[in-house]
CSV table of C-alpha atoms and ligand atoms in Angstrom, one decimal:
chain,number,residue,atom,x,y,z
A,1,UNK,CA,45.5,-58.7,59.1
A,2,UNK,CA,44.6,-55.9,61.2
A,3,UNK,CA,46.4,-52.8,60.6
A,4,UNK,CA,49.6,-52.2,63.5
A,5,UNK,CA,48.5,-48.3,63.5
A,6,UNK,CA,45.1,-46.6,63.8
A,7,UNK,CA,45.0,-42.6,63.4
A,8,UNK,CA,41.8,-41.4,64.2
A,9,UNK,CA,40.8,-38.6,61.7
A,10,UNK,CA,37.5,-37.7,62.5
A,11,UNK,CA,37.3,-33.9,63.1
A,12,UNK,CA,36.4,-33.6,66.2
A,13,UNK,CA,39.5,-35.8,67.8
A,14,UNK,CA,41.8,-33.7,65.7
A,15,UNK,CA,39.7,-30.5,66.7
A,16,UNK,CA,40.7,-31.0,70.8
A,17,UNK,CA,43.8,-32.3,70.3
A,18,UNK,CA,44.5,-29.2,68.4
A,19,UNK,CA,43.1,-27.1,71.5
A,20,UNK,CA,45.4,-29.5,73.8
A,21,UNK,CA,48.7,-28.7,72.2
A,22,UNK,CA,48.2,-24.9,72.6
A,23,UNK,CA,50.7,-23.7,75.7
A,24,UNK,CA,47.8,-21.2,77.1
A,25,UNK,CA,45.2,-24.3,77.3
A,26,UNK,CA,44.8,-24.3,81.1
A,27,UNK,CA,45.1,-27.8,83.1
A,28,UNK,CA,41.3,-27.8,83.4
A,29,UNK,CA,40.6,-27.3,79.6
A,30,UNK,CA,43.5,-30.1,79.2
A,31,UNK,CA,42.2,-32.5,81.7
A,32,UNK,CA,38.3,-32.0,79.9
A,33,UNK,CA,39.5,-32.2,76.8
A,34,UNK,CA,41.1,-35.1,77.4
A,35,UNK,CA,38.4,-36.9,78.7
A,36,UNK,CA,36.0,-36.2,75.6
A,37,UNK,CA,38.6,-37.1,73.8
A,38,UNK,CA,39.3,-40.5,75.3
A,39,UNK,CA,35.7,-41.7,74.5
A,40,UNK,CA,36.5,-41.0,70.8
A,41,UNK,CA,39.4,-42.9,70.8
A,42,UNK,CA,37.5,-45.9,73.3
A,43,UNK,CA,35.3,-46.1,70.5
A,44,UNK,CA,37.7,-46.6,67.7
A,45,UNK,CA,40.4,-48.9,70.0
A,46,UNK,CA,37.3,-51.2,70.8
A,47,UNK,CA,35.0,-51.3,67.0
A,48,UNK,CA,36.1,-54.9,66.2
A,49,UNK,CA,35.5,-56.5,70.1
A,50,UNK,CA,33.9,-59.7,69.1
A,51,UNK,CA,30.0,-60.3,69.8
A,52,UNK,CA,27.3,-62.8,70.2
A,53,UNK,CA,23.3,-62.3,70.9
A,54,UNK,CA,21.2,-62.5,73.8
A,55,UNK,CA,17.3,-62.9,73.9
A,56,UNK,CA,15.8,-60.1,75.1
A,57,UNK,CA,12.4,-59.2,75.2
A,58,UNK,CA,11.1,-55.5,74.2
A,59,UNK,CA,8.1,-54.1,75.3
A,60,UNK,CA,6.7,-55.2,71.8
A,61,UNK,CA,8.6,-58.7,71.5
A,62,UNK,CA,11.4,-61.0,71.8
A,63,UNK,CA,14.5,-60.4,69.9
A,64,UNK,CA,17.9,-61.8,69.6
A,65,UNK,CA,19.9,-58.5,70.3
A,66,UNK,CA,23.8,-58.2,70.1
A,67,UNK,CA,26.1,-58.1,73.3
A,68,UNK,CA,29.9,-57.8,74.1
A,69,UNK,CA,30.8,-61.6,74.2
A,70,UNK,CA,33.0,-63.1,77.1
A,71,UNK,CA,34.8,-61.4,79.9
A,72,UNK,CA,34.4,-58.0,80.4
A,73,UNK,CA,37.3,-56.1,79.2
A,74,UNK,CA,41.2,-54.9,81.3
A,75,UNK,CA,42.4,-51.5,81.2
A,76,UNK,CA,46.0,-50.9,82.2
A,77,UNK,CA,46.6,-47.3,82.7
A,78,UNK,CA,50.6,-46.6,82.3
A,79,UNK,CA,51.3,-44.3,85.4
A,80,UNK,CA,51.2,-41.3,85.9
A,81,UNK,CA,50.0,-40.1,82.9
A,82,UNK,CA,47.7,-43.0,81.8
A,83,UNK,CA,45.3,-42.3,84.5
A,84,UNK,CA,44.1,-39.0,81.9
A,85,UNK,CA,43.1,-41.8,79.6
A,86,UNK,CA,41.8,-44.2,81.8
A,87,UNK,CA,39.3,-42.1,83.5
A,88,UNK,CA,37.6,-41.5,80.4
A,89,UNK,CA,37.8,-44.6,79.0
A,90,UNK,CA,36.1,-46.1,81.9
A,91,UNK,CA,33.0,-43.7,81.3
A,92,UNK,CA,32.6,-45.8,78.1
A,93,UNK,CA,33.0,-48.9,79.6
A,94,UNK,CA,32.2,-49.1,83.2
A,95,UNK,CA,32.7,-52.4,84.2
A,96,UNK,CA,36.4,-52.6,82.8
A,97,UNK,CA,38.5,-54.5,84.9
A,98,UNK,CA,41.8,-51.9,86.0
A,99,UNK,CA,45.2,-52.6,86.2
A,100,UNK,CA,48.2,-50.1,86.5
A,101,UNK,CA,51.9,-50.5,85.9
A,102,UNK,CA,54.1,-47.7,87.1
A,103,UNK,CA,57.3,-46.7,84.7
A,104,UNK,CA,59.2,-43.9,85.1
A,105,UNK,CA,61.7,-42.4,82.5
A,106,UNK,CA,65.5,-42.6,83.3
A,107,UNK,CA,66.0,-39.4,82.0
A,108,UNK,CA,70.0,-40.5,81.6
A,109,UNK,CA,69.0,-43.3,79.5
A,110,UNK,CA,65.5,-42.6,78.7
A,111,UNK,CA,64.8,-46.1,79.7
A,112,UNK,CA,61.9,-47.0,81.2
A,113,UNK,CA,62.2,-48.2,85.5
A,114,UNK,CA,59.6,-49.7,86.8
A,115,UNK,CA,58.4,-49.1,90.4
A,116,UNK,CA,54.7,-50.7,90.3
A,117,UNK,CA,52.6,-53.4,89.1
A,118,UNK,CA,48.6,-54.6,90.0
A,119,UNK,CA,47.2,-56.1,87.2
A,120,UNK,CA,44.2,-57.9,87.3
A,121,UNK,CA,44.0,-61.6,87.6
A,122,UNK,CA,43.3,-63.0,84.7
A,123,UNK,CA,44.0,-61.5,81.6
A,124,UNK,CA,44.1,-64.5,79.3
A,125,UNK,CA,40.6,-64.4,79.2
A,126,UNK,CA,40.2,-60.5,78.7
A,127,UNK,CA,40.8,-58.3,75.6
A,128,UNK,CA,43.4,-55.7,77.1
A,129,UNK,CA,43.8,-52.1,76.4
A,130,UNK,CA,47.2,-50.1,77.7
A,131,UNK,CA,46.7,-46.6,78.2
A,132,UNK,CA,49.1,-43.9,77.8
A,133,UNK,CA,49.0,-40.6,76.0
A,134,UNK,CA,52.1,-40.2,74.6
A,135,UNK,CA,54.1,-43.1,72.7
A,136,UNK,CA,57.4,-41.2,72.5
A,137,UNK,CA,60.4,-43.8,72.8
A,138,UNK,CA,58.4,-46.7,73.1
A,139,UNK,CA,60.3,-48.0,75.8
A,140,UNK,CA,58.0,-47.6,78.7
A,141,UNK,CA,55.4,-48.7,76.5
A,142,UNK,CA,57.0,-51.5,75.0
A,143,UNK,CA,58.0,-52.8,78.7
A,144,UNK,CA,54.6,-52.3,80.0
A,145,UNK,CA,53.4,-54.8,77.3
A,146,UNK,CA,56.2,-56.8,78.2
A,147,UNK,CA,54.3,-56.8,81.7
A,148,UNK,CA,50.9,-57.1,80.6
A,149,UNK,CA,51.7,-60.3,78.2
A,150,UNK,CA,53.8,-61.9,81.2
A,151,UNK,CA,50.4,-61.9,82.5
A,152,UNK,CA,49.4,-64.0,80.3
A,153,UNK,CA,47.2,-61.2,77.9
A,154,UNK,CA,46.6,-62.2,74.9
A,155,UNK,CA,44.7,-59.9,72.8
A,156,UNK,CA,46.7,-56.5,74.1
A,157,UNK,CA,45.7,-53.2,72.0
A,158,UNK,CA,47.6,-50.0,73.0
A,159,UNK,CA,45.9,-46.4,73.1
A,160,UNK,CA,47.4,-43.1,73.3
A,161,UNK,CA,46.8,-39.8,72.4
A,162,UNK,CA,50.2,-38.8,70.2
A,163,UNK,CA,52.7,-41.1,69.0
A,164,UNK,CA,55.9,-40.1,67.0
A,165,UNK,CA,57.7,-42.3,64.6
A,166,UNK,CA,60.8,-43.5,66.6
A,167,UNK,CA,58.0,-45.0,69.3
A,168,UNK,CA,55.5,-46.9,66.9
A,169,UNK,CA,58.8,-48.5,65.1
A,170,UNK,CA,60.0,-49.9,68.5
A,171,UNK,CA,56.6,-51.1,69.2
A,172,UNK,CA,56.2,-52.9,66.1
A,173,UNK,CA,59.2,-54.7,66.7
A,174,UNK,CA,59.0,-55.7,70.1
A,175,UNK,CA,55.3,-56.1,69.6
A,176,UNK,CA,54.0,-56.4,66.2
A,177,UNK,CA,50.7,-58.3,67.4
A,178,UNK,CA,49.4,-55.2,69.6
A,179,UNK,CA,47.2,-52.9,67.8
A,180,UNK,CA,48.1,-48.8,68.2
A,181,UNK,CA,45.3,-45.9,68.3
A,182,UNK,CA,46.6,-42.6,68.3
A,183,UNK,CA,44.9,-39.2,67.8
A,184,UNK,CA,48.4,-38.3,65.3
A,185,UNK,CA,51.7,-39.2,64.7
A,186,UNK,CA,53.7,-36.8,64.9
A,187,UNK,CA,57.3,-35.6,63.6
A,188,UNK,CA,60.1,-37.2,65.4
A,189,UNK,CA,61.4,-36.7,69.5
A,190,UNK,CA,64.2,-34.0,70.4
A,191,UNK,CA,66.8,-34.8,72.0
A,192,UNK,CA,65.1,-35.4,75.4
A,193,UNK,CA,62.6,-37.8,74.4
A,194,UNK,CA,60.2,-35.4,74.1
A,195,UNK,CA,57.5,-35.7,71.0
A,196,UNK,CA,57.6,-32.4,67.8
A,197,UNK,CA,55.2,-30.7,68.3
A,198,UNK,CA,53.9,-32.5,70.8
A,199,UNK,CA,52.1,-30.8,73.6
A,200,UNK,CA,54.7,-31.0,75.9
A,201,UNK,CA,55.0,-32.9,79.2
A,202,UNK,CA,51.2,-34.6,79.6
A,203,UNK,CA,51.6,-35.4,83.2
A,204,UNK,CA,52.4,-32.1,83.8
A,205,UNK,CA,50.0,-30.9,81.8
A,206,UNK,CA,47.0,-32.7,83.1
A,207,UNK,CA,48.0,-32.5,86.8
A,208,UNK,CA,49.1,-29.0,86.7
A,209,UNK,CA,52.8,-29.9,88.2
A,210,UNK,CA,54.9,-27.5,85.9
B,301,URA,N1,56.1,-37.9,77.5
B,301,URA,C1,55.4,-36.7,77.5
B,301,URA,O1,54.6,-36.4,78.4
B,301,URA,N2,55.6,-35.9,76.4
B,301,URA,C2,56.4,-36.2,75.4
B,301,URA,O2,56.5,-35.4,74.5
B,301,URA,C3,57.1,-37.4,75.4
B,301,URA,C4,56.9,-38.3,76.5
């Protein structure tokens, strides 16, 4: 059985994040950071997409050479902050069909509300990443999957940049089939919801509204 939560080790993920947590890191550096940093995790989120062959010919010969199989894949970017993920997600894989969902955070309550939802038609037949950085409650998350498997998805995987404890745990119960790839997991949330160490607000931090 595949394994509920991915971290991604490799140095140079933890290397930006790392830069991305600092206060001083300005919204540009966040924002470019960001974006390498999303191909790194595309890359891990999508290593087991399944595969068939195609015949090609090179300029030497024919070969049978390997191909994404089926329908190409659905991105749903978890507003606001999912659209720092998404946009470099979709530089690895261009033809990614997009869908968003917009949650906000009661900050009361800290559950999620939703105001918005486009996804794309038919997600049965497409593998389907969510995309939001951080995976703090798990709430807005969990309810966005909610969404996304009312759609009829299937095979939903979940990427974010930071997750912390109290968030996978509610994930795995409310959805123990969708695989997570984070960057780290991190301590535990304060009292606000917010993730320790963290980085802070993300939205804010990418769109330079704080
Ligand atoms: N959302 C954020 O942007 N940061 C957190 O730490 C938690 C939720």
């Amino acid at each position: 059985m595949t394994e509920h939560l991915t971290i991604v080790e490799h140095p140079l993920v933890q290397h930006k994040l790392t830069l991305m947590r600092e206060r001083d890191t300005s919204t540009a550096s966040f924002r470019r950071l960001l974006r390498e940093i999303s191909h790194l995790l595309a890359y891990e989120v999508t290593r087991d997409l399944p595969m068939t062959t195609r015949t090609i010919e090179t300029p030497l010969e024919e070969m049978e050479a390997p191909v994404l199989k089926g329908k190409k894949l659905a991105l749903v970017s978890i507003l606001r902050a999912g659209n720092g993920l998404l946009d470099g997600v979709l530089e690895l894989i261009p033809s990614a069909r997009v869908g968003f969902v917009g949650l906000y955070r009661d900050e009361a309550t800290l559950q999620p509300v939703q105001y918005y939802s486009k996804l794309p038609a038919d997600l049965p037949e497409r593998v389907t990443i969510a995309v939001d950085p951080m995976l703090a409650t798990g709430n807005s998350s969990a309810a966005a999957v909610d969404l996304i498997k009312a759609a009829g998805a299937t095979d939903v995987r979940f990427l974010c940049l930071l997750a912390a404890p109290e968030g996978v745990a509610r994930m795995k119960d409310a959805h123990p089939d969708v695989r997570i790839v984070t960057a780290a997991l991190d301590r535990r949330l304060n009292e606000r919801g917010y993730i320790l160490p963290g980085l802070g607000d993300a939205g804010d931090r990418m769109f330079g509204t704080k």
